[in-house]
Amino acid sequence: MEGFFLPPIQFTALEASMLLLGSDYVATTFDSTYAEVAHTAQEKIEAIMPEKQRIQVQQLRDSIHLLNLDEAFHAPNITESDQEILGLVRRAVLEQRELSFTYRSRRSSPYASEEPSCTRNAHPYGLVHLRGIWYFVGHCTMRNELRQFRLERMESVTLLTSTFARPSEFRMSEYEPEQNFLVEVTVSFAKEAASWVRENPSFYLTNLEEREDDVLATLHCRNEQDILQWVLSWGRYARVLQPQSLRESIKDHAAFLVDAYRELEPS
């Protein structure tokens, strides 16, 4: 990309701090290519600032810890493998090239009854960064419809030579991520667990109500499997009230645990 000239711009210390904090976020959240560009931009911004202002800006930056957080949700740091996948998807979006990859659905977990995964081909239209998680939105050739894919569930990603044309009516800025959280789950928590639940809420938690004898948690998810692991993690402090199918699933897991520990007891 060719460089271009900008006339000298005067920044206040606060304005410069916000620009540098934004580049900090890009450097730690995006892939290595954008991280390198962000660091270069930081150096150029710092180079045009007077020494006194540079010190003020650094003091402001040191007083702010920019985390990848959203409503108490914390995503793990992006791994080297994730960076590589993000870089490939970004290239596919910019060059309008088809991607091939193996995709694990949300049911591919130790708590699911099956482990569905399959090879997909897709035309990536754009990237979404939601609650610390990267997705790409594009046309799935297998389903022949617009889908979103979570990058951390992608494996064996290959950038193909075949190209595609992004629909002229598609606007990434107008895209709304899937929000089909139609399954309602209610869980009764012991009173002593209330503060712990507030500190470690589920992504799908929509309401937490203090009652006389317990704390009622209401969650909305796409599938019961989405929250099964979270509920199980609370052990005896949590009891599923509804739906009945999730109650039965919890009971099955509990029975399995009892049998597993019984086998470890000395004869």
GROMACS .gro file of N, CA and C in nm, residues 89-226:
model
  414
   89VAL      N    1  -0.824  -1.579   0.712
   89VAL     CA    2  -0.961  -1.532   0.687
   89VAL      C    3  -0.960  -1.387   0.641
   90ARG      N    4  -0.875  -1.306   0.704
   90ARG     CA    5  -0.866  -1.165   0.664
   90ARG      C    6  -0.823  -1.153   0.517
   91ARG      N    7  -0.726  -1.235   0.477
   91ARG     CA    8  -0.684  -1.234   0.337
   91ARG      C    9  -0.797  -1.277   0.245
   92ALA      N   10  -0.872  -1.379   0.288
   92ALA     CA   11  -0.984  -1.427   0.207
   92ALA      C   12  -1.088  -1.318   0.187
   93VAL      N   13  -1.114  -1.240   0.293
   93VAL     CA   14  -1.211  -1.130   0.284
   93VAL      C   15  -1.161  -1.023   0.187
   94LEU      N   16  -1.035  -0.982   0.203
   94LEU     CA   17  -0.981  -0.873   0.122
   94LEU      C   18  -0.963  -0.914  -0.024
   95GLU      N   19  -0.920  -1.039  -0.048
   95GLU     CA   20  -0.893  -1.085  -0.184
   95GLU      C   21  -1.013  -1.156  -0.245
   96GLN      N   22  -1.122  -1.169  -0.168
   96GLN     CA   23  -1.244  -1.236  -0.213
   96GLN      C   24  -1.211  -1.375  -0.268
   97ARG      N   25  -1.145  -1.454  -0.182
   97ARG     CA   26  -1.108  -1.591  -0.218
   97ARG      C   27  -1.183  -1.690  -0.129
   98GLU      N   28  -1.211  -1.804  -0.185
   98GLU     CA   29  -1.286  -1.907  -0.114
   98GLU      C   30  -1.198  -1.974  -0.008
   99LEU      N   31  -1.262  -2.012   0.103
   99LEU     CA   32  -1.194  -2.082   0.211
   99LEU      C   33  -1.247  -2.224   0.223
  100SER      N   34  -1.158  -2.317   0.257
  100SER     CA   35  -1.197  -2.453   0.291
  100SER      C   36  -1.146  -2.479   0.433
  101PHE      N   37  -1.229  -2.543   0.518
  101PHE     CA   38  -1.188  -2.566   0.656
  101PHE      C   39  -1.276  -2.675   0.718
  102THR      N   40  -1.224  -2.733   0.824
  102THR     CA   41  -1.302  -2.826   0.905
  102THR      C   42  -1.362  -2.746   1.020
  103TYR      N   43  -1.493  -2.763   1.040
  103TYR     CA   44  -1.562  -2.682   1.141
  103TYR      C   45  -1.626  -2.770   1.246
  104ARG      N   46  -1.598  -2.738   1.372
  104ARG     CA   47  -1.659  -2.808   1.484
  104ARG      C   48  -1.777  -2.724   1.533
  105SER      N   49  -1.895  -2.783   1.539
  105SER     CA   50  -2.011  -2.709   1.586
  105SER      C   51  -2.006  -2.695   1.736
  106ARG      N   52  -2.098  -2.616   1.795
  106ARG     CA   53  -2.099  -2.593   1.939
  106ARG      C   54  -2.129  -2.719   2.018
  107ARG      N   55  -2.178  -2.823   1.950
  107ARG     CA   56  -2.207  -2.948   2.022
  107ARG      C   57  -2.085  -3.039   2.030
  108SER      N   58  -1.975  -2.996   1.971
  108SER     CA   59  -1.853  -3.077   1.976
  108SER      C   60  -1.783  -3.053   2.109
  109SER      N   61  -1.829  -3.114   2.214
  109SER     CA   62  -1.771  -3.097   2.346
  109SER      C   63  -1.785  -3.225   2.425
  110PRO      N   64  -1.711  -3.239   2.537
  110PRO     CA   65  -1.724  -3.360   2.619
  110PRO      C   66  -1.863  -3.376   2.676
  111TYR      N   67  -1.944  -3.270   2.675
  111TYR     CA   68  -2.077  -3.274   2.734
  111TYR      C   69  -2.185  -3.300   2.631
  112ALA      N   70  -2.145  -3.318   2.507
  112ALA     CA   71  -2.243  -3.341   2.401
  112ALA      C   72  -2.256  -3.491   2.373
  113SER      N   73  -2.369  -3.528   2.317
  113SER     CA   74  -2.394  -3.668   2.287
  113SER      C   75  -2.326  -3.712   2.158
  114GLU      N   76  -2.283  -3.616   2.079
  114GLU     CA   77  -2.213  -3.648   1.956
  114GLU      C   78  -2.111  -3.540   1.926
  115GLU      N   79  -2.022  -3.565   1.831
  115GLU     CA   80  -1.917  -3.469   1.799
  115GLU      C   81  -1.920  -3.437   1.650
  116PRO      N   82  -2.018  -3.359   1.608
  116PRO     CA   83  -2.028  -3.329   1.465
  116PRO      C   84  -1.920  -3.233   1.418
  117SER      N   85  -1.855  -3.266   1.312
  117SER     CA   86  -1.761  -3.176   1.246
  117SER      C   87  -1.757  -3.216   1.100
  118CYS      N   88  -1.737  -3.119   1.015
  118CYS     CA   89  -1.736  -3.149   0.872
  118CYS      C   90  -1.655  -3.045   0.799
  119THR      N   91  -1.619  -3.077   0.676
  119THR     CA   92  -1.544  -2.983   0.592
  119THR      C   93  -1.642  -2.887   0.526
  120ARG      N   94  -1.611  -2.760   0.537
  120ARG     CA   95  -1.696  -2.656   0.477
  120ARG      C   96  -1.615  -2.575   0.376
  121ASN      N   97  -1.684  -2.523   0.278
  121ASN     CA   98  -1.629  -2.422   0.189
  121ASN      C   99  -1.717  -2.298   0.203
  122ALA      N  100  -1.654  -2.183   0.207
  122ALA     CA  101  -1.732  -2.061   0.229
  122ALA      C  102  -1.667  -1.942   0.159
  123HIS      N  103  -1.749  -1.841   0.131
  123HIS     CA  104  -1.703  -1.715   0.073
  123HIS      C  105  -1.712  -1.609   0.184
  124PRO      N  106  -1.601  -1.574   0.247
  124PRO     CA  107  -1.604  -1.479   0.359
  124PRO      C  108  -1.630  -1.335   0.313
  125TYR      N  109  -1.735  -1.275   0.369
  125TYR     CA  110  -1.769  -1.137   0.333
  125TYR      C  111  -1.710  -1.036   0.432
  126GLY      N  112  -1.693  -1.076   0.557
  126GLY     CA  113  -1.641  -0.982   0.656
  126GLY      C  114  -1.618  -1.048   0.790
  127LEU      N  115  -1.549  -0.975   0.879
  127LEU     CA  116  -1.514  -1.023   1.012
  127LEU      C  117  -1.594  -0.951   1.120
  128VAL      N  118  -1.627  -1.022   1.225
  128VAL     CA  119  -1.700  -0.965   1.340
  128VAL      C  120  -1.621  -0.999   1.467
  129HIS      N  121  -1.602  -0.899   1.553
  129HIS     CA  122  -1.537  -0.921   1.682
  129HIS      C  123  -1.643  -0.896   1.789
  130LEU      N  124  -1.694  -1.004   1.850
  130LEU     CA  125  -1.806  -0.995   1.942
  130LEU      C  126  -1.772  -1.061   2.075
  131ARG      N  127  -1.776  -0.983   2.184
  131ARG     CA  128  -1.747  -1.035   2.318
  131ARG      C  129  -1.613  -1.110   2.323
  132GLY      N  130  -1.513  -1.051   2.257
  132GLY     CA  131  -1.381  -1.110   2.261
  132GLY      C  132  -1.360  -1.226   2.167
  133ILE      N  133  -1.460  -1.259   2.084
  133ILE     CA  134  -1.452  -1.375   1.995
  133ILE      C  135  -1.459  -1.328   1.849
  134TRP      N  136  -1.373  -1.386   1.765
  134TRP     CA  137  -1.373  -1.354   1.623
  134TRP      C  138  -1.465  -1.449   1.546
  135TYR      N  139  -1.546  -1.392   1.457
  135TYR     CA  140  -1.631  -1.468   1.366
  135TYR      C  141  -1.609  -1.413   1.225
  136PHE      N  142  -1.637  -1.496   1.125
  136PHE     CA  143  -1.650  -1.437   0.993
  136PHE      C  144  -1.789  -1.467   0.940
  137VAL      N  145  -1.839  -1.375   0.860
  137VAL     CA  146  -1.972  -1.388   0.800
  137VAL      C  147  -1.954  -1.409   0.651
  138GLY      N  148  -2.025  -1.507   0.597
  138GLY     CA  149  -2.012  -1.530   0.454
  138GLY      C  150  -2.110  -1.634   0.403
  139HIS      N  151  -2.098  -1.663   0.275
  139HIS     CA  152  -2.186  -1.759   0.209
  139HIS      C  153  -2.130  -1.900   0.227
  140CYS      N  154  -2.208  -1.987   0.290
  140CYS     CA  155  -2.170  -2.127   0.307
  140CYS      C  156  -2.217  -2.203   0.185
  141THR      N  157  -2.125  -2.264   0.112
  141THR     CA  158  -2.163  -2.333  -0.011
  141THR      C  159  -2.241  -2.462   0.017
  142MET      N  160  -2.217  -2.522   0.134
  142MET     CA  161  -2.290  -2.645   0.168
  142MET      C  162  -2.437  -2.615   0.199
  143ARG      N  163  -2.461  -2.510   0.277
  143ARG     CA  164  -2.598  -2.472   0.313
  143ARG      C  165  -2.662  -2.379   0.211
  144ASN      N  166  -2.579  -2.319   0.126
  144ASN     CA  167  -2.625  -2.224   0.025
  144ASN      C  168  -2.700  -2.108   0.089
  145GLU      N  169  -2.641  -2.054   0.198
  145GLU     CA  170  -2.701  -1.940   0.266
  145GLU      C  171  -2.596  -1.866   0.347
  146LEU      N  172  -2.633  -1.747   0.395
  146LEU     CA  173  -2.542  -1.666   0.475
  146LEU      C  174  -2.528  -1.729   0.614
  147ARG      N  175  -2.405  -1.748   0.658
  147ARG     CA  176  -2.378  -1.807   0.789
  147ARG      C  177  -2.266  -1.730   0.857
  148GLN      N  178  -2.255  -1.748   0.991
  148GLN     CA  179  -2.139  -1.695   1.062
  148GLN      C  180  -2.064  -1.811   1.124
  149PHE      N  181  -1.931  -1.802   1.123
  149PHE     CA  182  -1.846  -1.909   1.172
  149PHE      C  183  -1.750  -1.854   1.278
  150ARG      N  184  -1.738  -1.926   1.386
  150ARG     CA  185  -1.648  -1.887   1.495
  150ARG      C  186  -1.508  -1.937   1.462
  151LEU      N  187  -1.411  -1.847   1.457
  151LEU     CA  188  -1.278  -1.882   1.407
  151LEU      C  189  -1.209  -1.987   1.493
  152GLU      N  190  -1.232  -1.985   1.624
  152GLU     CA  191  -1.163  -2.080   1.711
  152GLU      C  192  -1.216  -2.223   1.694
  153ARG      N  193  -1.326  -2.240   1.621
  153ARG     CA  194  -1.378  -2.373   1.592
  153ARG      C  195  -1.335  -2.423   1.454
  154MET      N  196  -1.248  -2.346   1.390
  154MET     CA  197  -1.202  -2.382   1.256
  154MET      C  198  -1.066  -2.452   1.264
  155GLU      N  199  -1.049  -2.554   1.182
  155GLU     CA  200  -0.924  -2.628   1.174
  155GLU      C  201  -0.892  -2.655   1.027
  156SER      N  202  -0.765  -2.684   1.000
  156SER     CA  203  -0.721  -2.718   0.864
  156SER      C  204  -0.771  -2.617   0.762
  157VAL      N  205  -0.748  -2.490   0.792
  157VAL     CA  206  -0.797  -2.381   0.706
  157VAL      C  207  -0.707  -2.366   0.584
  158THR      N  208  -0.768  -2.364   0.466
  158THR     CA  209  -0.694  -2.351   0.341
  158THR      C  210  -0.754  -2.237   0.258
  159LEU      N  211  -0.667  -2.149   0.212
  159LEU     CA  212  -0.709  -2.040   0.125
  159LEU      C  213  -0.701  -2.089  -0.019
  160LEU      N  214  -0.816  -2.099  -0.084
  160LEU     CA  215  -0.822  -2.155  -0.219
  160LEU      C  216  -0.795  -2.049  -0.325
  161THR      N  217  -0.768  -2.095  -0.446
  161THR     CA  218  -0.742  -2.001  -0.556
  161THR      C  219  -0.871  -1.949  -0.618
  162SER      N  220  -0.980  -2.023  -0.598
  162SER     CA  221  -1.109  -1.979  -0.656
  162SER      C  222  -1.157  -1.853  -0.586
  163THR      N  223  -1.215  -1.764  -0.663
  163THR     CA  224  -1.262  -1.635  -0.611
  163THR      C  225  -1.414  -1.627  -0.616
  164PHE      N  226  -1.467  -1.522  -0.556
  164PHE     CA  227  -1.610  -1.499  -0.555
  164PHE      C  228  -1.637  -1.349  -0.561
  165ALA      N  229  -1.759  -1.312  -0.589
  165ALA     CA  230  -1.801  -1.172  -0.590
  165ALA      C  231  -1.893  -1.148  -0.471
  166ARG      N  232  -1.855  -1.056  -0.386
  166ARG     CA  233  -1.940  -1.022  -0.272
  166ARG      C  234  -2.067  -0.952  -0.323
  167PRO      N  235  -2.185  -0.994  -0.275
  167PRO     CA  236  -2.310  -0.930  -0.321
  167PRO      C  237  -2.307  -0.779  -0.299
  168SER      N  238  -2.349  -0.706  -0.398
  168SER     CA  239  -2.343  -0.560  -0.389
  168SER      C  240  -2.432  -0.505  -0.278
  169GLU      N  241  -2.536  -0.580  -0.240
  169GLU     CA  242  -2.628  -0.531  -0.137
  169GLU      C  243  -2.579  -0.561   0.005
  170PHE      N  244  -2.473  -0.645   0.017
  170PHE     CA  245  -2.426  -0.681   0.150
  170PHE      C  246  -2.348  -0.566   0.213
  171ARG      N  247  -2.383  -0.532   0.337
  171ARG     CA  248  -2.313  -0.428   0.412
  171ARG      C  249  -2.272  -0.486   0.547
  172MET      N  250  -2.140  -0.499   0.566
  172MET     CA  251  -2.092  -0.556   0.692
  172MET      C  252  -2.134  -0.471   0.810
  173SER      N  253  -2.137  -0.339   0.792
  173SER     CA  254  -2.174  -0.248   0.900
  173SER      C  255  -2.319  -0.265   0.943
  174GLU      N  256  -2.401  -0.325   0.856
  174GLU     CA  257  -2.543  -0.344   0.888
  174GLU      C  258  -2.573  -0.486   0.935
  175TYR      N  259  -2.471  -0.571   0.935
  175TYR     CA  260  -2.493  -0.710   0.973
  175TYR      C  261  -2.517  -0.723   1.122
  176GLU      N  262  -2.618  -0.798   1.160
  176GLU     CA  263  -2.648  -0.825   1.300
  176GLU      C  264  -2.618  -0.972   1.328
  177PRO      N  265  -2.526  -0.999   1.424
  177PRO     CA  266  -2.496  -1.139   1.456
  177PRO      C  267  -2.620  -1.215   1.498
  178GLU      N  268  -2.617  -1.347   1.477
  178GLU     CA  269  -2.730  -1.431   1.513
  178GLU      C  270  -2.762  -1.416   1.662
  179GLN      N  271  -2.886  -1.394   1.693
  179GLN     CA  272  -2.929  -1.379   1.832
  179GLN      C  273  -3.051  -1.466   1.860
  180ASN      N  274  -3.050  -1.586   1.805
  180ASN     CA  275  -3.166  -1.675   1.819
  180ASN      C  276  -3.160  -1.754   1.950
  181PHE      N  277  -3.159  -1.679   2.061
  181PHE     CA  278  -3.153  -1.741   2.193
  181PHE      C  279  -3.296  -1.768   2.241
  182LEU      N  280  -3.355  -1.875   2.188
  182LEU     CA  281  -3.497  -1.901   2.210
  182LEU      C  282  -3.525  -2.000   2.323
  183VAL      N  283  -3.423  -2.072   2.370
  183VAL     CA  284  -3.442  -2.169   2.477
  183VAL      C  285  -3.425  -2.101   2.612
  184GLU      N  286  -3.529  -2.102   2.694
  184GLU     CA  287  -3.521  -2.040   2.826
  184GLU      C  288  -3.491  -2.146   2.932
  185VAL      N  289  -3.395  -2.116   3.018
  185VAL     CA  290  -3.354  -2.206   3.125
  185VAL      C  291  -3.358  -2.130   3.256
  186THR      N  292  -3.414  -2.192   3.360
  186THR     CA  293  -3.412  -2.132   3.493
  186THR      C  294  -3.337  -2.226   3.587
  187VAL      N  295  -3.251  -2.166   3.669
  187VAL     CA  296  -3.167  -2.242   3.762
  187VAL      C  297  -3.178  -2.179   3.900
  188SER      N  298  -3.202  -2.262   3.999
  188SER     CA  299  -3.206  -2.217   4.138
  188SER      C  300  -3.069  -2.236   4.201
  189PHE      N  301  -3.012  -2.127   4.252
  189PHE     CA  302  -2.883  -2.132   4.318
  189PHE      C  303  -2.900  -2.114   4.469
  190ALA      N  304  -2.818  -2.184   4.546
  190ALA     CA  305  -2.816  -2.164   4.690
  190ALA      C  306  -2.775  -2.020   4.720
  191LYS      N  307  -2.829  -1.964   4.829
  191LYS     CA  308  -2.805  -1.824   4.862
  191LYS      C  309  -2.656  -1.793   4.873
  192GLU      N  310  -2.580  -1.887   4.931
  192GLU     CA  311  -2.438  -1.860   4.952
  192GLU      C  312  -2.357  -1.854   4.823
  193ALA      N  313  -2.417  -1.898   4.712
  193ALA     CA  314  -2.346  -1.896   4.584
  193ALA      C  315  -2.374  -1.769   4.504
  194ALA      N  316  -2.462  -1.683   4.553
  194ALA     CA  317  -2.504  -1.565   4.477
  194ALA      C  318  -2.387  -1.478   4.431
  195SER      N  319  -2.296  -1.445   4.523
  195SER     CA  320  -2.184  -1.357   4.487
  195SER      C  321  -2.093  -1.424   4.386
  196TRP      N  322  -2.078  -1.558   4.396
  196TRP     CA  323  -1.992  -1.630   4.302
  196TRP      C  324  -2.052  -1.627   4.161
  197VAL      N  325  -2.184  -1.642   4.153
  197VAL     CA  326  -2.249  -1.640   4.022
  197VAL      C  327  -2.234  -1.502   3.957
  198ARG      N  328  -2.243  -1.397   4.039
  198ARG     CA  329  -2.226  -1.261   3.985
  198ARG      C  330  -2.084  -1.241   3.934
  199GLU      N  331  -1.988  -1.302   4.000
  199GLU     CA  332  -1.849  -1.287   3.957
  199GLU      C  333  -1.819  -1.370   3.832
  200ASN      N  334  -1.890  -1.481   3.815
  200ASN     CA  335  -1.864  -1.572   3.703
  200ASN      C  336  -1.994  -1.603   3.629
  201PRO      N  337  -2.057  -1.502   3.570
  201PRO     CA  338  -2.185  -1.526   3.503
  201PRO      C  339  -2.167  -1.599   3.371
  202SER      N  340  -2.272  -1.667   3.330
  202SER     CA  341  -2.273  -1.729   3.198
  202SER      C  342  -2.295  -1.621   3.092
  203PHE      N  343  -2.242  -1.644   2.975
  203PHE     CA  344  -2.267  -1.557   2.860
  203PHE      C  345  -2.417  -1.541   2.836
  204TYR      N  346  -2.494  -1.645   2.869
  204TYR     CA  347  -2.637  -1.649   2.837
  204TYR      C  348  -2.726  -1.601   2.951
  205LEU      N  349  -2.667  -1.557   3.061
  205LEU     CA  350  -2.746  -1.511   3.175
  205LEU      C  351  -2.817  -1.381   3.142
  206THR      N  352  -2.950  -1.377   3.162
  206THR     CA  353  -3.027  -1.255   3.133
  206THR      C  354  -3.088  -1.193   3.258
  207ASN      N  355  -3.099  -1.270   3.366
  207ASN     CA  356  -3.156  -1.213   3.489
  207ASN      C  357  -3.112  -1.297   3.609
  208LEU      N  358  -3.087  -1.227   3.720
  208LEU     CA  359  -3.051  -1.293   3.845
  208LEU      C  360  -3.135  -1.229   3.955
  209GLU      N  361  -3.223  -1.307   4.013
  209GLU     CA  362  -3.321  -1.254   4.109
  209GLU      C  363  -3.300  -1.315   4.248
  210GLU      N  364  -3.280  -1.226   4.345
  210GLU     CA  365  -3.267  -1.269   4.485
  210GLU      C  366  -3.407  -1.302   4.537
  211ARG      N  367  -3.424  -1.423   4.589
  211ARG     CA  368  -3.551  -1.462   4.648
  211ARG      C  369  -3.529  -1.497   4.795
  212GLU      N  370  -3.636  -1.529   4.865
  212GLU     CA  371  -3.624  -1.552   5.009
  212GLU      C  372  -3.533  -1.671   5.040
  213ASP      N  373  -3.546  -1.779   4.964
  213ASP     CA  374  -3.472  -1.901   4.996
  213ASP      C  375  -3.363  -1.936   4.896
  214ASP      N  376  -3.358  -1.867   4.782
  214ASP     CA  377  -3.258  -1.900   4.681
  214ASP      C  378  -3.235  -1.780   4.590
  215VAL      N  379  -3.155  -1.801   4.487
  215VAL     CA  380  -3.131  -1.701   4.384
  215VAL      C  381  -3.171  -1.765   4.251
  216LEU      N  382  -3.263  -1.700   4.180
  216LEU     CA  383  -3.314  -1.756   4.055
  216LEU      C  384  -3.241  -1.695   3.936
  217ALA      N  385  -3.175  -1.780   3.860
  217ALA     CA  386  -3.105  -1.737   3.739
  217ALA      C  387  -3.188  -1.774   3.616
  218THR      N  388  -3.207  -1.678   3.528
  218THR     CA  389  -3.276  -1.703   3.402
  218THR      C  390  -3.176  -1.684   3.289
  219LEU      N  391  -3.171  -1.783   3.201
  219LEU     CA  392  -3.078  -1.780   3.089
  219LEU      C  393  -3.154  -1.805   2.958
  220HIS      N  394  -3.104  -1.748   2.850
  220HIS     CA  395  -3.160  -1.771   2.717
  220HIS      C  396  -3.046  -1.814   2.625
  221CYS      N  397  -3.062  -1.930   2.563
  221CYS     CA  398  -2.956  -1.984   2.479
  221CYS      C  399  -3.015  -2.045   2.353
  222ARG      N  400  -2.927  -2.086   2.263
  222ARG     CA  401  -2.973  -2.149   2.138
  222ARG      C  402  -3.003  -2.296   2.159
  223ASN      N  403  -2.927  -2.359   2.249
  223ASN     CA  404  -2.937  -2.502   2.270
  223ASN      C  405  -2.895  -2.533   2.413
  224GLU      N  406  -2.957  -2.632   2.475
  224GLU     CA  407  -2.925  -2.665   2.613
  224GLU      C  408  -2.777  -2.696   2.633
  225GLN      N  409  -2.714  -2.752   2.529
  225GLN     CA  410  -2.573  -2.785   2.539
  225GLN      C  411  -2.486  -2.662   2.562
  226ASP      N  412  -2.538  -2.544   2.524
  226ASP     CA  413  -2.461  -2.421   2.540
  226ASP      C  414  -2.428  -2.393   2.686
   0.00000   0.00000   0.00000
